[in-house]
PDB file of C-alpha atoms in Angstrom:
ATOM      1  CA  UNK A1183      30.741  -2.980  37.101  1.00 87.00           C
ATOM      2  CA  UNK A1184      31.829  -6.489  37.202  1.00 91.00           C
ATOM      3  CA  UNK A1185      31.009  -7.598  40.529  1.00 93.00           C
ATOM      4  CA  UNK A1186      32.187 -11.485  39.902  1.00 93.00           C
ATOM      5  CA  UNK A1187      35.870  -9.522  39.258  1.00 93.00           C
ATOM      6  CA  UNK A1188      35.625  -7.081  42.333  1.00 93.00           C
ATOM      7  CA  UNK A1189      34.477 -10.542  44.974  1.00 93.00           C
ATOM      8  CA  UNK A1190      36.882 -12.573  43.469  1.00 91.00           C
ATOM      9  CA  UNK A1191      40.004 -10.145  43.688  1.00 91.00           C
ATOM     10  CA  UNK A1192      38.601  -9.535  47.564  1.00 92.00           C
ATOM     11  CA  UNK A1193      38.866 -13.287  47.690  1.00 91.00           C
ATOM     12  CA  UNK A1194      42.746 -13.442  46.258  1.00 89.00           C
ATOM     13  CA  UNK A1195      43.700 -10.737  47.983  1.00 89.00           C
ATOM     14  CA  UNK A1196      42.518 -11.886  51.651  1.00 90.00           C
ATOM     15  CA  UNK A1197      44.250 -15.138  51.297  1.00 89.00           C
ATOM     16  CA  UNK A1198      47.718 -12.966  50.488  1.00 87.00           C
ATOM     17  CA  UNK A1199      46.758 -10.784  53.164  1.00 88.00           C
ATOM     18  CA  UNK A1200      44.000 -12.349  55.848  1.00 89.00           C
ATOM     19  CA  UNK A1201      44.039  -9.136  58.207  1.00 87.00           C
ATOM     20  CA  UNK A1202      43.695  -6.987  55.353  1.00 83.00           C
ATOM     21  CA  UNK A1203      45.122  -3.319  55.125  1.00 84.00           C
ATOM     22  CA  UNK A1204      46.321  -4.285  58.837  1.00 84.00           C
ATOM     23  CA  UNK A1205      47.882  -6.969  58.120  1.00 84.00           C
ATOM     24  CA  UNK A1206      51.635  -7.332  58.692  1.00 87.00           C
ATOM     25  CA  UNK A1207      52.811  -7.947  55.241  1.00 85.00           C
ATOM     26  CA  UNK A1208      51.418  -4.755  53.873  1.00 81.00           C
ATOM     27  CA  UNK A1209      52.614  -2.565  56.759  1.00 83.00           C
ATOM     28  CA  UNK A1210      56.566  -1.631  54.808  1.00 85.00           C
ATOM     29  CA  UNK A1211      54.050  -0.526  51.613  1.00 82.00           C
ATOM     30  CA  UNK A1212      52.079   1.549  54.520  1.00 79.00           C
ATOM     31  CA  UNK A1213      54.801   2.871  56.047  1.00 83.00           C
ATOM     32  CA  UNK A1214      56.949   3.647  52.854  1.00 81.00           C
ATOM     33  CA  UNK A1215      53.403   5.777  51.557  1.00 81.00           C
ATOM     34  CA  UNK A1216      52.944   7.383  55.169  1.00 86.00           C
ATOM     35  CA  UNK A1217      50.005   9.015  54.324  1.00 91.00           C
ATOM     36  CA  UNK A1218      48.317   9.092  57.939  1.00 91.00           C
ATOM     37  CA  UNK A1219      50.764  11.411  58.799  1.00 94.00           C
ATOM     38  CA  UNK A1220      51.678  13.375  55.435  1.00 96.00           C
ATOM     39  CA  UNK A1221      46.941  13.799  55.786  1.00 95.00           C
ATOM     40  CA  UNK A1222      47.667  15.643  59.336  1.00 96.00           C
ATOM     41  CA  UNK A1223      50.498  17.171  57.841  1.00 97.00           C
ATOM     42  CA  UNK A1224      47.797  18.268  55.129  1.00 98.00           C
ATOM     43  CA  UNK A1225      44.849  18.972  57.375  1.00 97.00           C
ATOM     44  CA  UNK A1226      47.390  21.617  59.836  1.00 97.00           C
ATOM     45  CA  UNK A1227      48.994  23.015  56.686  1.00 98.00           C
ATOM     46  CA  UNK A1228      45.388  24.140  54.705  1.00 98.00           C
ATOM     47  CA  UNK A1229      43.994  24.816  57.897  1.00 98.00           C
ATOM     48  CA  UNK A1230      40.792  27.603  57.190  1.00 97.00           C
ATOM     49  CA  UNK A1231      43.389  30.204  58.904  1.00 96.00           C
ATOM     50  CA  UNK A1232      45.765  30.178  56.715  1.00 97.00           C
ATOM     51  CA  UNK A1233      44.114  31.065  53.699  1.00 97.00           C
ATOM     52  CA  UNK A1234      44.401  34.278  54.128  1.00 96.00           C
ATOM     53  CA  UNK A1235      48.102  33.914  53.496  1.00 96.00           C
ATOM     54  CA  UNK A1236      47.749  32.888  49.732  1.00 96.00           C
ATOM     55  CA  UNK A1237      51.871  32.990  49.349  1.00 96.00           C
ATOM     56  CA  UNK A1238      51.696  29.964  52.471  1.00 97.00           C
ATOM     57  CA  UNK A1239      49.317  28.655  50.854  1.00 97.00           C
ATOM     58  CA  UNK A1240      50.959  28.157  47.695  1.00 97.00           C
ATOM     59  CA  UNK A1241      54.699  26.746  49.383  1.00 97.00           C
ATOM     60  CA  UNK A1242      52.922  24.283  51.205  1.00 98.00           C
ATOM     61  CA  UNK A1243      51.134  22.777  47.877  1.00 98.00           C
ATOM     62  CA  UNK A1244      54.851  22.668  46.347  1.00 97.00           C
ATOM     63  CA  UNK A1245      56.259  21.065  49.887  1.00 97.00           C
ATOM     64  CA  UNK A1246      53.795  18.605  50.165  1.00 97.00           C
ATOM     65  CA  UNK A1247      54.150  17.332  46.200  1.00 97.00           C
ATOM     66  CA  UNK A1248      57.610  17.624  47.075  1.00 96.00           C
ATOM     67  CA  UNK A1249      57.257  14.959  49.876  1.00 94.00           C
ATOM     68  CA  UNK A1250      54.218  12.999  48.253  1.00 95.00           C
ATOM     69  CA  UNK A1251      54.798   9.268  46.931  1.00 93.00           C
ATOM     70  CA  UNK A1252      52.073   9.788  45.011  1.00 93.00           C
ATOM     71  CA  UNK A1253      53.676  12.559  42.479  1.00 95.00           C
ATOM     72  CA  UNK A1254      55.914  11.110  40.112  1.00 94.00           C
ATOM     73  CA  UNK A1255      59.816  12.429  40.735  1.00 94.00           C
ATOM     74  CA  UNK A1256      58.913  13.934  37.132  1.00 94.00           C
ATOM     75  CA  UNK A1257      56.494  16.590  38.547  1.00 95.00           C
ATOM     76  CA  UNK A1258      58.189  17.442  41.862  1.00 96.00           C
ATOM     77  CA  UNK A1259      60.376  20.197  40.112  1.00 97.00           C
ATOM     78  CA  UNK A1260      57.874  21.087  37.780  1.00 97.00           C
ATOM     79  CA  UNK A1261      55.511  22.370  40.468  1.00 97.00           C
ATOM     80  CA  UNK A1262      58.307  23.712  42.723  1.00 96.00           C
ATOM     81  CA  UNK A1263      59.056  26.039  39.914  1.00 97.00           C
ATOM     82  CA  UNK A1264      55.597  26.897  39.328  1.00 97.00           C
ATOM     83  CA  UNK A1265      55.484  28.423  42.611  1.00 96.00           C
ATOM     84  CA  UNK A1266      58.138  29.935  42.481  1.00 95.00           C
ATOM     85  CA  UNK A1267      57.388  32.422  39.431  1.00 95.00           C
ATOM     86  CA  UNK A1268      53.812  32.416  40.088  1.00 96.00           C
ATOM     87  CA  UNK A1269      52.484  35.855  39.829  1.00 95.00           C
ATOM     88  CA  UNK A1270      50.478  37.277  42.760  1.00 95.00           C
ATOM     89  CA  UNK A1271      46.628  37.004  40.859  1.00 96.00           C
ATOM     90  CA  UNK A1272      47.701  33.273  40.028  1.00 96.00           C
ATOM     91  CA  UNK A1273      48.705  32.376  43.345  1.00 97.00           C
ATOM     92  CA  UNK A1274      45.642  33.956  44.415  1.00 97.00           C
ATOM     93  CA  UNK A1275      43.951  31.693  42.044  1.00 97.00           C
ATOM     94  CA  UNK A1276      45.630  28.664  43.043  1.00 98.00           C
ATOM     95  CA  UNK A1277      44.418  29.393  46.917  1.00 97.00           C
ATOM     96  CA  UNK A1278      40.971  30.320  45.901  1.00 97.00           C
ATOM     97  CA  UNK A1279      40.554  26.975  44.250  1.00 98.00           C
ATOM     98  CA  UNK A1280      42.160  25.032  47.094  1.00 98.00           C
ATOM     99  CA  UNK A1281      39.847  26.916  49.832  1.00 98.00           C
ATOM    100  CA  UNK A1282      36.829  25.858  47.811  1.00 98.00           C
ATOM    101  CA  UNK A1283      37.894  22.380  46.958  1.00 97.00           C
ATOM    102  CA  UNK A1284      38.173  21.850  51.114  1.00 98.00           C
ATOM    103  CA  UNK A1285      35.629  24.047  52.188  1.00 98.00           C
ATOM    104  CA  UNK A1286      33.142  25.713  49.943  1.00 96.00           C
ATOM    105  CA  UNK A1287      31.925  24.533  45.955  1.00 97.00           C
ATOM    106  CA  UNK A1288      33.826  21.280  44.940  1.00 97.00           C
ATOM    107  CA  UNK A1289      33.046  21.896  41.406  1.00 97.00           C
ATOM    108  CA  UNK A1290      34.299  25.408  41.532  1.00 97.00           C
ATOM    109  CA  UNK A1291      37.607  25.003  43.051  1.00 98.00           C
ATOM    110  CA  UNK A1292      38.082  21.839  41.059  1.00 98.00           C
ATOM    111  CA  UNK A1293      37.460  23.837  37.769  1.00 98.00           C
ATOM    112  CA  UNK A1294      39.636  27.010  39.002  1.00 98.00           C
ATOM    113  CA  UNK A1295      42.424  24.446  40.289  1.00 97.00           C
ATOM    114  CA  UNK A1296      42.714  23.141  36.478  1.00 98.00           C
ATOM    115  CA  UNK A1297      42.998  26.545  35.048  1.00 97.00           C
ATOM    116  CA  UNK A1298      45.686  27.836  37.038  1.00 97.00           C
ATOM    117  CA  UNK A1299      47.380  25.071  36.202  1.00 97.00           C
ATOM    118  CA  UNK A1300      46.830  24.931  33.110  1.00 97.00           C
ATOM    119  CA  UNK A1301      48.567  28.146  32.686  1.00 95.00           C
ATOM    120  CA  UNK A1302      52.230  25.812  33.483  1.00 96.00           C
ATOM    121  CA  UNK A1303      50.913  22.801  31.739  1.00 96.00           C
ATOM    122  CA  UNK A1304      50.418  21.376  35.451  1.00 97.00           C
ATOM    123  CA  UNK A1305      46.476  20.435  35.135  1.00 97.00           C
ATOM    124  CA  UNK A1306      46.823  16.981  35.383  1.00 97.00           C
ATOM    125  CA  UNK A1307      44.757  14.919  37.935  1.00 97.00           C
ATOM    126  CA  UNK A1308      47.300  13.990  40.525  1.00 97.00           C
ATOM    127  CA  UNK A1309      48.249  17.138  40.564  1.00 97.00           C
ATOM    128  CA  UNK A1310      44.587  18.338  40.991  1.00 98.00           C
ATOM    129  CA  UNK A1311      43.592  15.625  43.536  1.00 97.00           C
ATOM    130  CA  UNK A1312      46.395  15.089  46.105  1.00 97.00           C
ATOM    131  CA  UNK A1313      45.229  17.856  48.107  1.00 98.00           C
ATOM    132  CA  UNK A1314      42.319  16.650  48.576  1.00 97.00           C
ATOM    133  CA  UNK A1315      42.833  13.186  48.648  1.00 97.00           C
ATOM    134  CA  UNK A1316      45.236  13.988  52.095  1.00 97.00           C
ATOM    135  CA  UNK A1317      42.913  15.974  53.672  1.00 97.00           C
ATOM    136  CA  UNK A1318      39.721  13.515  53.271  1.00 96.00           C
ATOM    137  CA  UNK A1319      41.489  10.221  53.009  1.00 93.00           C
ATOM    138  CA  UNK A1320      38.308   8.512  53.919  1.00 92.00           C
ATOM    139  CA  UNK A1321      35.640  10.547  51.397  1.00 93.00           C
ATOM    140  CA  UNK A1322      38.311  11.761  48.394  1.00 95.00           C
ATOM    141  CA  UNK A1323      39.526  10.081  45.717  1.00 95.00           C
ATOM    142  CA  UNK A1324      43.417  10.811  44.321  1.00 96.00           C
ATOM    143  CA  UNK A1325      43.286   9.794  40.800  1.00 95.00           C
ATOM    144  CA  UNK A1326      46.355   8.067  39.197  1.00 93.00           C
ATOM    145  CA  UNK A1327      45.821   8.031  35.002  1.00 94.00           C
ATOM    146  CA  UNK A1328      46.640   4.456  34.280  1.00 91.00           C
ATOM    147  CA  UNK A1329      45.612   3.109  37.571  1.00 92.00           C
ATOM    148  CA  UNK A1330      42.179   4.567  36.605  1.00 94.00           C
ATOM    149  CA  UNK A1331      42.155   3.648  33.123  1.00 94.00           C
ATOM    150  CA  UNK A1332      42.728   0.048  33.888  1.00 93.00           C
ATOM    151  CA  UNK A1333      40.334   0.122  37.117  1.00 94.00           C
ATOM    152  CA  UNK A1334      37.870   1.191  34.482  1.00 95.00           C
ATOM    153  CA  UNK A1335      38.810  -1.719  31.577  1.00 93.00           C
ATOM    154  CA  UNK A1336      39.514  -4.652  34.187  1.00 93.00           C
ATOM    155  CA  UNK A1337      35.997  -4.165  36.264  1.00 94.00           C
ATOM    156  CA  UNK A1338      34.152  -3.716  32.876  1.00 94.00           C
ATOM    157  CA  UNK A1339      32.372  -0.358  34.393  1.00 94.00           C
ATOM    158  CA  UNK A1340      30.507   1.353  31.490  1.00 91.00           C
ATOM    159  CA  UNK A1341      29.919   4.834  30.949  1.00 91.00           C
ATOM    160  CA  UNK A1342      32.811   5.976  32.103  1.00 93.00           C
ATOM    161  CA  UNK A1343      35.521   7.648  29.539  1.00 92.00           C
ATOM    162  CA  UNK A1344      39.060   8.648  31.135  1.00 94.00           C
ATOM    163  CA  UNK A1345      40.509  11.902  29.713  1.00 93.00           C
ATOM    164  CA  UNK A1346      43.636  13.449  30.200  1.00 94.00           C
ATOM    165  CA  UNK A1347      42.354  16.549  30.980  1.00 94.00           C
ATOM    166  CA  UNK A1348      40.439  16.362  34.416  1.00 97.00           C
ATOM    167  CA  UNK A1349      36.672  17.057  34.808  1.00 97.00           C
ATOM    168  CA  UNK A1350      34.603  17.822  38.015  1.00 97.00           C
ATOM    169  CA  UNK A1351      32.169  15.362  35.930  1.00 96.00           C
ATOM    170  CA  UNK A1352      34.274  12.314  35.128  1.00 97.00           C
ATOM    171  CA  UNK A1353      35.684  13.109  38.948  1.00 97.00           C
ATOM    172  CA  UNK A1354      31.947  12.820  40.195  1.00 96.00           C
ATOM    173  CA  UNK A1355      31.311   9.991  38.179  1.00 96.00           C
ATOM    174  CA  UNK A1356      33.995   7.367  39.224  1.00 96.00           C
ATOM    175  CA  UNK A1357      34.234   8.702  42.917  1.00 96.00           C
ATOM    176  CA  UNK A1358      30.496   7.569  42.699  1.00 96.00           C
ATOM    177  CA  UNK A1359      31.310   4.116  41.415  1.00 96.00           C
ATOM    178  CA  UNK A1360      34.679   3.499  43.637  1.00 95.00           C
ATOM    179  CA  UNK A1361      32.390   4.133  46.709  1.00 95.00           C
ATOM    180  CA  UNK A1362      29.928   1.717  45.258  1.00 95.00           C
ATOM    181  CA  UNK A1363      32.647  -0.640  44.966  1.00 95.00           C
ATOM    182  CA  UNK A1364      33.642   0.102  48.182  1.00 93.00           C
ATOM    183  CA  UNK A1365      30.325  -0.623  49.605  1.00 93.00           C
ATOM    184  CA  UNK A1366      30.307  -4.029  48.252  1.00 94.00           C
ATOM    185  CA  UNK A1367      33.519  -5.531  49.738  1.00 92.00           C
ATOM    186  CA  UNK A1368      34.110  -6.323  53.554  1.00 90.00           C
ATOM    187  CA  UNK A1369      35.336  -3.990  56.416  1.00 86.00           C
ATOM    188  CA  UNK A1370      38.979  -5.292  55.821  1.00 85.00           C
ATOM    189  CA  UNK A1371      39.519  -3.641  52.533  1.00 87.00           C
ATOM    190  CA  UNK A1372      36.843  -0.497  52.641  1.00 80.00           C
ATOM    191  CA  UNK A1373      39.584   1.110  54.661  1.00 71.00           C
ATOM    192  CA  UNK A1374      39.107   4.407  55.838  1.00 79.00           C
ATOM    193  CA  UNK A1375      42.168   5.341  53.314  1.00 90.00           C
ATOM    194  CA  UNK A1376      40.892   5.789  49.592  1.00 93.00           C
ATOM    195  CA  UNK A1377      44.372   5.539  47.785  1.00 90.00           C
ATOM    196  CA  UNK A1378      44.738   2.117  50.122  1.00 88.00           C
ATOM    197  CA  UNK A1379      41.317   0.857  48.655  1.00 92.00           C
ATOM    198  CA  UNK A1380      42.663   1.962  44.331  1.00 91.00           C
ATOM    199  CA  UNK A1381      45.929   0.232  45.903  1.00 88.00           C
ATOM    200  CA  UNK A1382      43.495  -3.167  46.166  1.00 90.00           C
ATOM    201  CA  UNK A1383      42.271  -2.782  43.112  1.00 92.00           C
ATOM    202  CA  UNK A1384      45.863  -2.087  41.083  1.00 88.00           C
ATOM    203  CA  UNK A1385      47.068  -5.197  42.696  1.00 84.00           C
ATOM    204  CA  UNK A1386      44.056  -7.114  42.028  1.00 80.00           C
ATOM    205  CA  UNK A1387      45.038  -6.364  38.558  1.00 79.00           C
ATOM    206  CA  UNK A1388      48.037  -7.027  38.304  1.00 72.00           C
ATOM    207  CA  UNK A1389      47.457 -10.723  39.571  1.00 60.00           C
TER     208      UNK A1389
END
């Protein structure tokens, strides 16, 4: 990782913004994300209780896409329809690997979460990692394809090969390195909100 690039975007972007994430200019891109409240909205929906109920289960994942700035208007159908003629073993599927992303083996309900939706042509990483993302805003990543791609050109990190198809490896490997970043900027942009921290970064980028 370039650190030079990482202290000197910190730099550009605290003179644009002294207060950081709180400060007032960045509060209508806050507000027009909303996820503080779409994460409790998250957190009450995949509650452990209502696992049981793999059909719930399933509607919420399609409602909250539905309402999520971070799915492109492209997949919002796509994954409302998916629900809708899931069969019951692939619902059951789709629950099991949700349950164990939140609560049980990462790796193991990342990995089932890919195959059933693979089975639409659905497995693609925001799709895999918005679920997460809302529920552990502070600890989980939500991975964006070209945001990633160019976090990984513009900061020069090495060893690190984006692919289409998402891993539980590559997912390991650059939620290891964005913490890292994390770690070495100041308490006004290692927000407690991961997809507010890759937010820095993209518009680092882009300046």
């Amino acid at each position: 990782m370039n650190l030079e690039k990482l202290k000197n975007a910190e730099a550009y972007f605290l003179e644009l913004y002294p207060e950081g994430f709180q400060d007032i200019g960045l509060q209508p891109i806050i507000k027009r994300h909303n996820t503080a409240k779409i994460g409790e909205q998250v957190r009450e929906m995949f509650a452990k209780e209502n696992f049981s109920q793999p059909e719930l289960i399933c509607e919420n994942f399609a409602k909250i896409a539905s309402k999520s700035t971070l799915i492109s208007l492209f997949e919002k159908p796509k994954v409302r329809d998916m629900v809708k003629s899931m069969r019951m073993e692939r619902r059951d599927m789709l629950c099991i690997g949700l349950y164990e992303m939140l609560y049980g083996d990462p790796k193991e309900g990342f990995e089932t979460l890919v195959e059933v939706l693979s089975f639409y042509s659905l497995a693609k990483w925001p799709l895999v990692t918005f679920i997460p993302y809302y529920f552990y805003r502070d600890k989980a990543f939500f991975i964006k394809p070209t945001t990633t791609k160019n976090i990984i050109a513009f900061f020069e990190i090495e060893g690190l090969v984006y692919k289409p198809k998402p891993s539980y490896k590559f997912y390991t490997a650059y939620t290891s390195v964005l913490e890292n970043m994390k770690a070495n900027v100041g308490a006004k942009i290692s927000h407690d909100d991961n997809a507010a921290f890759t937010g820095f970064l993209m518009m680092a980028m882009e300046e």
